[in-house]
Amino acid sequence: MKIQAGKSYKKRHRVISSIFISNPALVLGFDLPFLIATSTSLRNAAAMSIAMLFIHMATIMFSVLFVRKLPVMLRALLSVIVSTGVMILTRELIIFIFPDILNTLGMYIYLLSINGLTLFQSLSLTSRSRLRPVLRREFFHVLAFVLAMFSLSAIREWLGQSALFGIPIDMPYKMSGFLIPFLGFIAMGFLLAFVKAFNRGLFSFLIREDHKRASRMRVDY
Amino acid sequence: MQYFMVYMTMAVTAFAVENAAFTRGLGLSKATLLLNSRWEGLIYGVVTTWMLVLSSFPVSLVNYYLLDVTFIRAIRAPLYLLCVLASYVVTYILVVRFFPKFQHIVAAALPISAFNTALFGAFYVSGTQRFTFFETTGYALGTGLGYTIALLVIYYARKRLAISPVPRAFRGLPILLVYIGLLSLAIYGLIGHELPI
């Protein structure tokens, strides 16, 4: 019974479902390298988010329009080629907006062309996939990634550099260990646990609300 | 002998000290963290190692010829991709021709293993650190072997953690990431400094 209620809930509340319950980064475990290694400042988060938006949406659009009916092996090849091309252009845009960002992002900006979310989603398209629903769903997935990236970056920059977006904050201490990847793993684990607990509460609350609304409608009728 | 020592040194460095998964978080995704069996991890690891070693030959040539090019950063990505694509096609043809029994296994693992952040990450490190031919190929072999071992360690860790008393919110991926973070901390203690990204 709960499984059916969950499925109908996800269909009606696509936005909340995409951002929290089906968050590709925090629930499904995609794009962990970028979340762990580059989430050391909000500037990095902004740059990676812009890059992810362009790379992911352009590749998915190409996949839906041209390659969704091809075999999986060929689809992977073509998707990666398109995402690499978009990455090169996006890199120039990011350098224009944040001139010295490549020093902190390093090779991870280039690795976005083969990020797991884009590859997995383009491989999972079927011949029945339609452009608008797919683009809408993937836009919310990117939004979910952005949310995860900014949350983790804010915590790590605040505690690791006593700053937010490069603006110093008066703090009694600074734990520079927060900027090292090992603590990125641990912080990511805690963030996932928080989202898991939050999702359970949210899901139960919304199912209860739906039941209440349904029972009210039956009484009124 | 000297070149062999260089090769082995880089391989051991990439395998243990600069393990792609534990020190840079490369190659970790839903497919690799939530493996169904140790054989799946072994297959992913072996195919990734093969792709790394095979692609390292053209990549080392690209690195050599791109040493003094001014717009190197812009063209490195598509050139590395071309090298990996060539290896992808060669691998597929070899498997279809000589190992048809394993075709379905390799076909399932090849896209994830070939287009893997661990694979491309190793090549970007070799490019920015200006490795020679033997250093690049040794680093590629070590990265592949280290990645395979990391997958198996993560698989067995997940099995152990599944039967441990873990709080409900931490069960599954959260506690696994905390575990990997602690392993990463141990390796960071061994290195003593942050690795270049």
Tab-separated table of N, CA and C in Angstrom, chain A residues 25-34 36-38 72-74 76-77 80-81 84 87-88 91-92 102-108 110-111 113-116 119-120 123 179-183 185-186 188-190 192-194 196-197 200, chain B residues 21-30 33-34 73-75 77-78 81 85 88-89 92 106-108 110-112 114-118 120-122 124-125 168-175 177-178 180-182 184-185 188 194 196-197:
chain	number	residue	atom	x	y	z
A	25	ALA	N	22.743	13.229	-6.096
A	25	ALA	CA	24.026	13.312	-5.391
A	25	ALA	C	23.912	12.743	-3.975
A	26	LEU	N	22.843	13.129	-3.266
A	26	LEU	CA	22.766	12.788	-1.846
A	26	LEU	C	22.052	11.474	-1.578
A	27	VAL	N	21.289	10.981	-2.517
A	27	VAL	CA	20.564	9.732	-2.273
A	27	VAL	C	21.086	8.619	-3.181
A	28	LEU	N	21.285	8.904	-4.430
A	28	LEU	CA	21.692	7.877	-5.383
A	28	LEU	C	23.219	7.749	-5.517
A	29	GLY	N	23.968	8.667	-4.936
A	29	GLY	CA	25.428	8.516	-4.917
A	29	GLY	C	26.158	8.865	-6.196
A	30	PHE	N	25.591	9.750	-7.026
A	30	PHE	CA	26.280	10.179	-8.242
A	30	PHE	C	27.196	11.364	-7.942
A	31	ASP	N	28.222	11.513	-8.779
A	31	ASP	CA	29.107	12.684	-8.738
A	31	ASP	C	29.779	12.894	-7.387
A	32	LEU	N	30.074	11.824	-6.700
A	32	LEU	CA	30.753	11.944	-5.403
A	32	LEU	C	32.138	12.583	-5.493
A	33	PRO	N	32.960	12.267	-6.513
A	33	PRO	CA	34.293	12.901	-6.563
A	33	PRO	C	34.223	14.421	-6.538
A	34	PHE	N	33.262	15.002	-7.248
A	34	PHE	CA	33.173	16.472	-7.304
A	34	PHE	C	32.690	17.026	-5.985
A	36	ILE	N	33.135	15.706	-3.075
A	36	ILE	CA	34.097	15.479	-1.992
A	36	ILE	C	35.340	16.359	-2.163
A	37	ALA	N	35.841	16.450	-3.399
A	37	ALA	CA	37.132	17.109	-3.592
A	37	ALA	C	37.030	18.609	-3.846
A	38	THR	N	35.968	19.062	-4.483
A	38	THR	CA	35.923	20.472	-4.879
A	38	THR	C	35.019	21.329	-4.005
A	72	VAL	N	23.800	0.877	-26.511
A	72	VAL	CA	24.368	1.518	-25.315
A	72	VAL	C	25.837	1.921	-25.509
A	73	MET	N	26.611	1.031	-26.139
A	73	MET	CA	28.049	1.314	-26.298
A	73	MET	C	28.258	2.581	-27.129
A	74	LEU	N	27.487	2.697	-28.198
A	74	LEU	CA	27.615	3.859	-29.081
A	74	LEU	C	27.084	5.109	-28.401
A	76	ALA	N	27.133	5.787	-25.218
A	76	ALA	CA	28.125	6.263	-24.247
A	76	ALA	C	29.204	7.091	-24.957
A	77	LEU	N	29.696	6.564	-26.079
A	77	LEU	CA	30.744	7.267	-26.846
A	77	LEU	C	30.280	8.665	-27.250
A	80	VAL	N	29.735	11.205	-24.353
A	80	VAL	CA	30.989	11.730	-23.786
A	80	VAL	C	31.625	12.743	-24.738
A	81	ILE	N	31.533	12.480	-26.033
A	81	ILE	CA	32.101	13.426	-27.005
A	81	ILE	C	31.387	14.779	-26.891
A	84	THR	N	32.247	16.557	-23.618
A	84	THR	CA	33.605	17.132	-23.628
A	84	THR	C	33.616	18.456	-24.400
A	87	MET	N	32.020	21.025	-22.279
A	87	MET	CA	32.905	21.340	-21.154
A	87	MET	C	33.961	22.357	-21.550
A	88	ILE	N	34.513	22.236	-22.751
A	88	ILE	CA	35.557	23.161	-23.205
A	88	ILE	C	34.990	24.584	-23.274
A	91	ARG	N	34.166	25.862	-19.726
A	91	ARG	CA	35.399	26.222	-19.002
A	91	ARG	C	35.771	27.678	-19.269
A	92	GLU	N	35.649	28.101	-20.525
A	92	GLU	CA	35.961	29.495	-20.873
A	92	GLU	C	35.020	30.455	-20.152
A	102	LEU	N	40.598	28.034	-11.701
A	102	LEU	CA	41.231	26.769	-12.099
A	102	LEU	C	42.286	26.321	-11.092
A	103	ASN	N	42.835	27.249	-10.319
A	103	ASN	CA	43.831	26.869	-9.310
A	103	ASN	C	43.210	26.019	-8.205
A	104	THR	N	41.942	26.258	-7.918
A	104	THR	CA	41.282	25.503	-6.843
A	104	THR	C	40.492	24.312	-7.374
A	105	LEU	N	40.014	24.416	-8.616
A	105	LEU	CA	39.254	23.286	-9.164
A	105	LEU	C	40.163	22.219	-9.767
A	106	GLY	N	41.301	22.634	-10.287
A	106	GLY	CA	42.255	21.671	-10.836
A	106	GLY	C	41.673	20.881	-11.988
A	107	MET	N	41.854	19.557	-11.925
A	107	MET	CA	41.430	18.708	-13.038
A	107	MET	C	39.937	18.376	-12.965
A	108	TYR	N	39.294	18.698	-11.841
A	108	TYR	CA	37.902	18.279	-11.667
A	108	TYR	C	36.955	18.970	-12.635
A	110	TYR	N	37.633	19.467	-15.732
A	110	TYR	CA	37.722	18.662	-16.950
A	110	TYR	C	37.006	17.318	-16.768
A	111	LEU	N	37.048	16.794	-15.557
A	111	LEU	CA	36.413	15.501	-15.282
A	111	LEU	C	34.887	15.591	-15.312
A	113	SER	N	33.183	16.354	-17.689
A	113	SER	CA	32.699	15.855	-18.981
A	113	SER	C	32.346	14.364	-18.900
A	114	ILE	N	32.860	13.658	-17.889
A	114	ILE	CA	32.520	12.234	-17.748
A	114	ILE	C	31.851	11.990	-16.405
A	115	ASN	N	31.070	12.964	-15.944
A	115	ASN	CA	30.431	12.785	-14.636
A	115	ASN	C	29.360	11.705	-14.715
A	116	GLY	N	29.213	10.991	-13.595
A	116	GLY	CA	28.352	9.814	-13.544
A	116	GLY	C	26.895	10.109	-13.820
A	119	LEU	N	26.310	10.612	-17.649
A	119	LEU	CA	26.499	9.354	-18.378
A	119	LEU	C	25.366	8.375	-18.086
A	120	PHE	N	25.042	8.228	-16.798
A	120	PHE	CA	24.007	7.272	-16.409
A	120	PHE	C	22.655	7.668	-16.977
A	123	LEU	N	22.465	7.088	-20.703
A	123	LEU	CA	22.387	5.663	-21.042
A	123	LEU	C	21.020	5.077	-20.702
A	179	LEU	N	39.254	21.099	4.769
A	179	LEU	CA	39.483	21.320	3.340
A	179	LEU	C	40.132	20.114	2.665
A	180	ILE	N	40.511	19.133	3.425
A	180	ILE	CA	41.224	17.969	2.878
A	180	ILE	C	40.194	16.898	2.516
A	181	PRO	N	40.425	16.135	1.423
A	181	PRO	CA	39.397	15.188	0.962
A	181	PRO	C	38.886	14.205	2.019
A	182	PHE	N	39.732	13.789	2.976
A	182	PHE	CA	39.240	12.778	3.905
A	182	PHE	C	38.049	13.296	4.697
A	183	LEU	N	38.096	14.581	5.036
A	183	LEU	CA	36.966	15.125	5.777
A	183	LEU	C	35.794	15.409	4.851
A	185	PHE	N	34.848	13.214	2.625
A	185	PHE	CA	34.138	11.933	2.714
A	185	PHE	C	33.250	11.890	3.961
A	186	ILE	N	33.841	12.248	5.093
A	186	ILE	CA	33.111	12.144	6.359
A	186	ILE	C	31.949	13.135	6.392
A	188	MET	N	30.402	14.328	3.842
A	188	MET	CA	29.425	13.821	2.877
A	188	MET	C	28.576	12.718	3.508
A	189	GLY	N	29.224	11.841	4.271
A	189	GLY	CA	28.497	10.767	4.953
A	189	GLY	C	27.465	11.325	5.926
A	190	PHE	N	27.874	12.340	6.695
A	190	PHE	CA	26.937	12.949	7.649
A	190	PHE	C	25.802	13.668	6.921
A	192	LEU	N	24.602	12.909	3.980
A	192	LEU	CA	23.717	11.858	3.448
A	192	LEU	C	22.799	11.315	4.541
A	193	ALA	N	23.368	11.122	5.731
A	193	ALA	CA	22.573	10.605	6.841
A	193	ALA	C	21.473	11.598	7.215
A	194	PHE	N	21.814	12.872	7.225
A	194	PHE	CA	20.819	13.899	7.547
A	194	PHE	C	19.703	13.907	6.508
A	196	LYS	N	18.809	11.475	4.599
A	196	LYS	CA	18.058	10.220	4.710
A	196	LYS	C	16.997	10.348	5.807
A	197	ALA	N	17.427	10.875	6.968
A	197	ALA	CA	16.487	11.050	8.086
A	197	ALA	C	15.407	12.073	7.703
A	200	ARG	N	12.850	10.522	5.311
A	200	ARG	CA	11.914	9.618	5.997
A	200	ARG	C	10.797	10.430	6.638
B	21	ALA	N	41.017	6.366	-5.486
B	21	ALA	CA	39.727	6.359	-4.782
B	21	ALA	C	39.849	6.991	-3.403
B	22	PHE	N	40.889	6.652	-2.655
B	22	PHE	CA	40.972	7.073	-1.262
B	22	PHE	C	41.578	8.457	-1.072
B	23	THR	N	42.417	8.916	-1.967
B	23	THR	CA	43.061	10.220	-1.766
B	23	THR	C	42.398	11.341	-2.547
B	24	ARG	N	41.792	11.012	-3.683
B	24	ARG	CA	41.156	12.070	-4.488
B	24	ARG	C	39.662	11.811	-4.709
B	25	GLY	N	39.149	10.706	-4.222
B	25	GLY	CA	37.728	10.402	-4.391
B	25	GLY	C	37.340	10.070	-5.821
B	26	LEU	N	38.321	9.712	-6.655
B	26	LEU	CA	38.027	9.454	-8.062
B	26	LEU	C	37.454	8.052	-8.247
B	27	GLY	N	36.579	7.911	-9.238
B	27	GLY	CA	36.035	6.601	-9.585
B	27	GLY	C	34.945	6.093	-8.671
B	28	LEU	N	34.531	6.931	-7.704
B	28	LEU	CA	33.483	6.475	-6.778
B	28	LEU	C	32.126	6.936	-7.292
B	29	SER	N	31.224	5.997	-7.424
B	29	SER	CA	29.881	6.317	-7.887
B	29	SER	C	28.941	5.241	-7.377
B	30	LYS	N	27.699	5.370	-7.714
B	30	LYS	CA	26.696	4.403	-7.275
B	30	LYS	C	27.082	2.997	-7.762
B	33	LEU	N	30.291	1.828	-5.659
B	33	LEU	CA	30.166	1.723	-4.207
B	33	LEU	C	29.175	0.645	-3.799
B	34	LEU	N	28.181	0.387	-4.635
B	34	LEU	CA	27.121	-0.556	-4.272
B	34	LEU	C	27.194	-1.800	-5.153
B	73	ARG	N	45.789	23.508	-21.972
B	73	ARG	CA	44.671	23.112	-21.128
B	73	ARG	C	43.385	22.935	-21.931
B	74	ALA	N	43.243	23.707	-22.969
B	74	ALA	CA	42.004	23.647	-23.747
B	74	ALA	C	41.942	22.388	-24.608
B	75	ILE	N	43.102	21.943	-25.120
B	75	ILE	CA	43.061	20.819	-26.061
B	75	ILE	C	43.399	19.479	-25.418
B	77	ALA	N	41.882	17.899	-22.964
B	77	ALA	CA	40.686	17.071	-22.719
B	77	ALA	C	40.250	16.286	-23.954
B	78	PRO	N	40.034	16.941	-25.103
B	78	PRO	CA	39.611	16.158	-26.272
B	78	PRO	C	40.684	15.183	-26.752
B	81	LEU	N	40.503	12.201	-24.555
B	81	LEU	CA	39.276	11.483	-24.900
B	81	LEU	C	39.485	10.647	-26.163
B	85	LEU	N	39.001	6.744	-26.448
B	85	LEU	CA	38.054	6.212	-27.429
B	85	LEU	C	38.716	5.167	-28.325
B	88	TYR	N	39.019	2.117	-26.363
B	88	TYR	CA	37.662	1.566	-26.205
B	88	TYR	C	37.300	0.708	-27.418
B	89	VAL	N	37.545	1.268	-28.594
B	89	VAL	CA	37.209	0.554	-29.830
B	89	VAL	C	38.094	-0.686	-30.002
B	92	TYR	N	36.980	-3.414	-27.596
B	92	TYR	CA	35.736	-4.043	-28.019
B	92	TYR	C	35.985	-5.019	-29.165
B	106	VAL	N	32.118	-7.898	-20.684
B	106	VAL	CA	32.931	-6.705	-20.986
B	106	VAL	C	32.047	-5.579	-21.498
B	107	ALA	N	31.038	-5.924	-22.291
B	107	ALA	CA	30.143	-4.884	-22.849
B	107	ALA	C	29.414	-4.148	-21.730
B	108	ALA	N	29.076	-4.853	-20.645
B	108	ALA	CA	28.395	-4.195	-19.529
B	108	ALA	C	29.352	-3.316	-18.736
B	110	LEU	N	32.422	-2.093	-19.822
B	110	LEU	CA	33.298	-1.182	-20.571
B	110	LEU	C	32.894	0.286	-20.506
B	111	PRO	N	31.621	0.655	-20.696
B	111	PRO	CA	31.297	2.094	-20.640
B	111	PRO	C	31.629	2.719	-19.280
B	112	ILE	N	31.316	1.984	-18.196
B	112	ILE	CA	31.578	2.541	-16.858
B	112	ILE	C	33.080	2.568	-16.571
B	114	ALA	N	35.608	2.655	-18.872
B	114	ALA	CA	36.352	3.531	-19.781
B	114	ALA	C	36.114	4.996	-19.445
B	115	PHE	N	34.859	5.367	-19.195
B	115	PHE	CA	34.537	6.778	-18.920
B	115	PHE	C	34.400	6.941	-17.419
B	116	ASN	N	35.545	6.880	-16.787
B	116	ASN	CA	35.651	6.788	-15.345
B	116	ASN	C	36.550	7.931	-14.888
B	117	THR	N	36.174	8.615	-13.812
B	117	THR	CA	36.998	9.733	-13.353
B	117	THR	C	38.377	9.264	-12.881
B	118	ALA	N	38.486	8.013	-12.416
B	118	ALA	CA	39.795	7.502	-11.997
B	118	ALA	C	40.737	7.407	-13.197
B	120	PHE	N	40.559	9.066	-16.258
B	120	PHE	CA	40.940	10.385	-16.783
B	120	PHE	C	41.740	11.178	-15.757
B	121	GLY	N	41.415	10.983	-14.476
B	121	GLY	CA	42.157	11.680	-13.430
B	121	GLY	C	43.639	11.316	-13.441
B	122	ALA	N	43.930	10.029	-13.637
B	122	ALA	CA	45.336	9.588	-13.698
B	122	ALA	C	46.065	10.273	-14.852
B	124	TYR	N	45.263	13.196	-16.280
B	124	TYR	CA	45.437	14.632	-16.017
B	124	TYR	C	46.578	14.855	-15.030
B	125	VAL	N	46.707	13.975	-14.055
B	125	VAL	CA	47.828	14.093	-13.110
B	125	VAL	C	49.150	13.920	-13.867
B	168	ARG	N	20.152	4.104	12.266
B	168	ARG	CA	19.319	3.926	11.080
B	168	ARG	C	19.660	4.902	9.962
B	169	ALA	N	19.864	6.161	10.326
B	169	ALA	CA	20.123	7.177	9.289
B	169	ALA	C	21.456	6.945	8.588
B	170	PHE	N	22.377	6.251	9.271
B	170	PHE	CA	23.709	6.059	8.700
B	170	PHE	C	23.848	4.763	7.915
B	171	ARG	N	22.829	3.928	7.925
B	171	ARG	CA	22.961	2.623	7.263
B	171	ARG	C	23.100	2.773	5.763
B	172	GLY	N	24.000	1.968	5.189
B	172	GLY	CA	24.187	1.998	3.729
B	172	GLY	C	25.299	2.936	3.324
B	173	LEU	N	24.997	3.858	2.422
B	173	LEU	CA	26.019	4.745	1.855
B	173	LEU	C	26.645	5.715	2.861
B	174	PRO	N	25.879	6.314	3.792
B	174	PRO	CA	26.502	7.265	4.722
B	174	PRO	C	27.652	6.673	5.530
B	175	ILE	N	27.427	5.519	6.158
B	175	ILE	CA	28.490	4.943	6.986
B	175	ILE	C	29.637	4.446	6.120
B	177	LEU	N	30.733	5.961	3.434
B	177	LEU	CA	31.538	7.150	3.140
B	177	LEU	C	32.374	7.562	4.353
B	178	VAL	N	31.811	7.436	5.539
B	178	VAL	CA	32.591	7.746	6.752
B	178	VAL	C	33.762	6.777	6.848
B	180	ILE	N	35.274	5.195	4.362
B	180	ILE	CA	36.260	5.554	3.340
B	180	ILE	C	37.033	6.804	3.776
B	181	GLY	N	36.342	7.737	4.433
B	181	GLY	CA	37.014	8.930	4.939
B	181	GLY	C	38.093	8.590	5.950
B	182	LEU	N	37.834	7.617	6.800
B	182	LEU	CA	38.834	7.223	7.795
B	182	LEU	C	40.033	6.534	7.137
B	184	SER	N	40.975	7.192	4.117
B	184	SER	CA	41.638	8.308	3.444
B	184	SER	C	42.498	9.087	4.437
B	185	LEU	N	42.012	9.227	5.667
B	185	LEU	CA	42.773	9.905	6.716
B	185	LEU	C	44.067	9.161	7.007
B	188	TYR	N	46.390	9.849	4.222
B	188	TYR	CA	46.858	11.237	4.337
B	188	TYR	C	47.952	11.337	5.389
B	194	GLU	N	48.787	17.525	1.426
B	194	GLU	CA	47.691	17.383	0.476
B	194	GLU	C	48.239	17.181	-0.931
B	196	PRO	N	48.298	17.421	-5.063
B	196	PRO	CA	47.835	18.429	-6.029
B	196	PRO	C	46.610	17.925	-6.777
B	197	ILE	N	45.675	18.828	-7.043
B	197	ILE	CA	44.499	18.420	-7.796
B	197	ILE	C	44.605	18.922	-9.245
